[in-house]
XYZ file of N, CA and C in Angstrom:
309
model
N -15.449 -136.732 31.521
C -15.634 -136.195 32.849
C -16.246 -134.792 32.809
N -16.028 -134.104 31.707
C -16.550 -132.742 31.599
C -18.065 -132.721 31.772
N -18.751 -133.676 31.160
C -20.215 -133.669 31.234
C -20.709 -134.042 32.625
N -19.955 -134.839 33.334
C -20.293 -135.126 34.733
C -20.180 -133.845 35.549
N -19.133 -133.071 35.291
C -18.957 -131.805 36.001
C -20.033 -130.787 35.627
N -20.472 -130.800 34.379
C -21.573 -129.918 33.974
C -22.843 -130.308 34.729
N -23.102 -131.612 34.828
C -24.285 -132.071 35.574
C -24.178 -131.685 37.043
N -23.000 -131.817 37.630
C -22.813 -131.402 39.024
C -23.034 -129.907 39.194
N -22.582 -129.121 38.227
C -22.768 -127.672 38.340
C -24.246 -127.297 38.239
N -24.990 -127.978 37.391
C -26.427 -127.725 37.289
C -27.117 -128.093 38.601
N -26.703 -129.215 39.192
C -27.285 -129.641 40.463
C -26.963 -128.652 41.586
N -25.731 -128.177 41.626
C -25.347 -127.177 42.633
C -26.165 -125.905 42.439
N -26.334 -125.466 41.208
C -27.128 -124.271 40.926
C -28.573 -124.462 41.383
N -29.134 -125.648 41.117
C -30.496 -125.955 41.554
C -30.586 -125.901 43.083
N -29.631 -126.524 43.771
C -29.657 -126.530 45.238
C -29.560 -125.115 45.801
N -28.723 -124.284 45.194
C -28.600 -122.911 45.673
C -29.893 -122.128 45.461
N -30.508 -122.304 44.312
C -31.791 -121.622 44.070
C -32.863 -122.103 45.038
N -32.912 -123.406 45.274
C -33.881 -123.960 46.213
C -33.621 -123.437 47.628
N -32.346 -123.354 48.011
C -32.003 -122.841 49.341
C -32.406 -121.375 49.483
N -32.183 -120.590 48.453
C -32.601 -119.185 48.503
C -34.120 -119.066 48.568
N -34.825 -119.941 47.862
C -36.285 -119.969 47.943
C -36.738 -120.275 49.365
N -36.129 -121.295 49.979
C -36.480 -121.650 51.354
C -36.147 -120.518 52.319
N -35.016 -119.892 52.114
C -34.608 -118.797 52.989
C -35.585 -117.636 52.906
N -36.041 -117.347 51.710
C -36.966 -116.229 51.523
C -38.360 -116.545 52.075
N -38.845 -117.773 51.889
C -40.220 -118.095 52.272
C -40.354 -118.668 53.678
N -39.339 -119.377 54.154
C -39.436 -119.987 55.477
C -38.460 -119.381 56.480
N -37.520 -118.607 56.007
C -36.566 -117.970 56.888
C -35.416 -118.858 57.336
N -35.369 -120.102 56.843
C -34.277 -121.003 57.211
C -34.036 -121.984 56.073
N -32.880 -122.623 56.132
C -32.487 -123.607 55.130
C -32.341 -124.949 55.827
N -32.779 -126.003 55.163
C -32.680 -127.347 55.731
C -31.210 -127.746 55.892
N -30.859 -128.333 57.041
C -29.468 -128.767 57.244
C -29.019 -129.827 56.224
N -29.939 -130.662 55.778
C -29.564 -131.692 54.799
C -29.135 -131.060 53.473
N -29.720 -129.929 53.130
C -29.332 -129.226 51.903
C -27.917 -128.681 52.024
N -27.581 -128.157 53.199
C -26.223 -127.659 53.430
C -25.208 -128.799 53.384
N -25.601 -129.973 53.889
C -24.707 -131.122 53.828
C -24.490 -131.588 52.390
N -25.541 -131.519 51.577
C -25.383 -131.876 50.158
C -24.433 -130.918 49.459
N -24.569 -129.624 49.732
C -23.656 -128.654 49.131
C -22.216 -128.905 49.582
N -22.051 -129.227 50.850
C -20.714 -129.509 51.368
C -20.125 -130.760 50.707
N -20.949 -131.778 50.541
C -20.491 -132.990 49.880
C -20.113 -132.754 48.436
N -20.895 -131.949 47.737
C -20.578 -131.625 46.347
C -19.311 -130.787 46.242
N -19.083 -129.932 47.232
C -17.856 -129.131 47.244
C -16.631 -130.019 47.421
N -16.787 -131.155 48.075
C -15.672 -132.092 48.231
C -15.547 -133.022 47.029
N -16.676 -133.371 46.417
C -16.670 -134.322 45.304
C -16.179 -133.702 43.994
N -16.567 -132.483 43.717
C -16.268 -131.857 42.420
C -14.777 -131.790 42.103
N -13.899 -131.387 43.041
C -12.478 -131.365 42.682
C -11.919 -132.758 42.397
N -12.474 -133.776 43.061
C -12.012 -135.138 42.803
C -12.408 -135.596 41.409
N -13.619 -135.257 40.988
C -14.043 -135.583 39.626
C -13.194 -134.801 38.623
N -12.911 -133.542 38.928
C -12.037 -132.743 38.069
C -10.638 -133.325 37.989
N -10.141 -133.829 39.105
C -8.820 -134.452 39.119
C -8.807 -135.730 38.294
N -9.874 -136.496 38.346
C -9.979 -137.688 37.502
C -9.961 -137.302 36.029
N -10.700 -136.260 35.672
C -10.671 -135.764 34.298
C -9.302 -135.260 33.890
N -8.592 -134.656 34.839
C -7.226 -134.197 34.574
C -6.319 -135.377 34.268
N -6.416 -136.413 35.077
C -5.584 -137.597 34.858
C -5.902 -138.244 33.507
N -7.178 -138.340 33.161
C -7.549 -138.926 31.868
C -7.045 -138.067 30.705
N -7.114 -136.753 30.844
C -6.605 -135.862 29.802
C -5.102 -135.979 29.632
N -4.394 -136.114 30.746
C -2.937 -136.262 30.660
C -2.555 -137.618 30.063
N -3.325 -138.652 30.370
C -3.088 -139.950 29.733
C -3.260 -139.826 28.229
N -4.316 -139.141 27.813
C -4.548 -138.925 26.377
C -3.392 -138.141 25.756
N -2.890 -137.148 26.459
C -1.778 -136.348 25.938
C -0.516 -137.193 25.793
N -0.212 -138.004 26.788
C 0.990 -138.837 26.708
C 0.856 -139.932 25.658
N -0.347 -140.456 25.472
C -0.545 -141.439 24.403
C -0.326 -140.803 23.033
N -0.784 -139.568 22.861
C -0.562 -138.873 21.589
C 0.915 -138.593 21.384
N 1.620 -138.306 22.451
C 3.046 -138.016 22.367
C 3.863 -139.280 22.100
N 3.416 -140.395 22.676
C 4.181 -141.629 22.525
C 4.002 -142.265 21.153
N 2.888 -141.992 20.496
C 2.647 -142.575 19.177
C 3.556 -141.965 18.139
N 3.003 -141.132 17.318
C 3.790 -140.477 16.272
C 4.127 -139.039 16.630
N 3.915 -138.662 17.866
C 4.219 -137.294 18.288
C 3.271 -136.285 17.699
N 1.981 -136.612 17.686
C 0.941 -135.764 17.111
C 0.727 -134.530 17.986
N 1.094 -133.332 17.523
C 0.929 -132.131 18.359
C -0.534 -131.779 18.613
N -1.423 -132.094 17.672
C -2.846 -131.811 17.901
C -3.397 -132.699 19.018
N -3.001 -133.958 19.029
C -3.446 -134.864 20.094
C -2.894 -134.465 21.440
N -1.645 -134.012 21.441
C -1.026 -133.546 22.683
C -1.760 -132.320 23.211
N -2.023 -131.365 22.344
C -2.730 -130.141 22.757
C -4.147 -130.463 23.228
N -4.809 -131.395 22.549
C -6.173 -131.769 22.944
C -6.184 -132.395 24.341
N -5.218 -133.274 24.617
C -5.151 -133.908 25.928
C -4.860 -132.913 27.037
N -3.941 -132.002 26.785
C -3.614 -130.985 27.791
C -4.800 -130.048 28.015
N -5.477 -129.667 26.931
C -6.660 -128.804 27.070
C -7.754 -129.506 27.865
N -7.962 -130.790 27.593
C -8.969 -131.551 28.340
C -8.618 -131.588 29.820
N -7.358 -131.799 30.123
C -6.918 -131.837 31.516
C -7.169 -130.501 32.218
N -6.820 -129.415 31.564
C -6.986 -128.098 32.183
C -8.449 -127.709 32.344
N -9.264 -128.035 31.353
C -10.697 -127.708 31.439
C -11.343 -128.483 32.585
N -11.004 -129.762 32.718
C -11.580 -130.549 33.804
C -11.125 -130.045 35.168
N -9.873 -129.654 35.278
C -9.388 -129.097 36.540
C -10.140 -127.818 36.892
N -10.238 -126.909 35.937
C -10.920 -125.632 36.183
C -12.399 -125.840 36.500
N -13.050 -126.722 35.775
C -14.478 -126.951 36.000
C -14.715 -127.566 37.383
N -13.882 -128.513 37.776
C -14.027 -129.110 39.103
C -13.838 -128.092 40.207
N -12.843 -127.229 40.041
C -12.618 -126.190 41.049
C -13.738 -125.163 41.073
N -14.248 -124.814 39.903
C -15.347 -123.849 39.835
C -16.590 -124.378 40.546
N -16.945 -125.623 40.287
C -18.114 -126.216 40.946
C -17.893 -126.250 42.453
N -16.684 -126.624 42.887
C -16.397 -126.699 44.316
C -16.470 -125.329 44.984
N -15.932 -124.318 44.333
C -15.947 -122.972 44.912
C -17.375 -122.456 45.045
N -18.188 -122.667 44.033
C -19.577 -122.204 44.091
C -20.347 -122.972 45.158
N -20.176 -124.291 45.208
C -20.894 -125.095 46.202
C -20.470 -124.733 47.617
N -19.179 -124.616 47.843
C -18.711 -124.299 49.186
C -19.054 -122.856 49.568
N -18.925 -121.947 48.622
C -19.315 -120.562 48.898
C -20.785 -120.446 49.250
N -21.625 -121.163 48.518
C -23.053 -121.172 48.828
C -23.331 -121.787 50.192
N -22.596 -122.838 50.521
C -22.789 -123.489 51.811
C -22.389 -122.546 52.956
N -21.279 -121.845 52.784
C -20.826 -120.907 53.813
C -21.815 -119.752 53.947
N -22.263 -119.214 52.820
C -23.215 -118.112 52.841
C -24.525 -118.522 53.506
N -25.050 -119.670 53.105
C -26.333 -120.118 53.645
C -26.208 -120.643 55.065
N -25.051 -121.163 55.433
C -24.857 -121.662 56.786
C -24.824 -120.568 57.827
N -24.475 -119.381 57.420
C -24.438 -118.241 58.333
C -25.799 -117.606 58.545
N -26.793 -118.073 57.867
C -28.131 -117.470 57.961
C -28.994 -118.182 58.970
């Protein structure tokens, strides 16, 4: 899920740059672009939550087997990274949407 979130973050960054380009050259931003940013702000935390659930499943599987502490730590780290990445993408997308929507 991490790589899906990386792709979403690149797409959000592209949309924000394109919106700033439009704002500078045309003085306005297309409403469809703002809707895409809003949709990505809603989608990213859900993808992050899915990654969190998969990471926790991995952690519990490592714990249920032979009690491998490295596997447990890896699963928990994966869960936390996916949560943080999903929230980061959502905050940037929604912040950009709010900023550009006021223009």
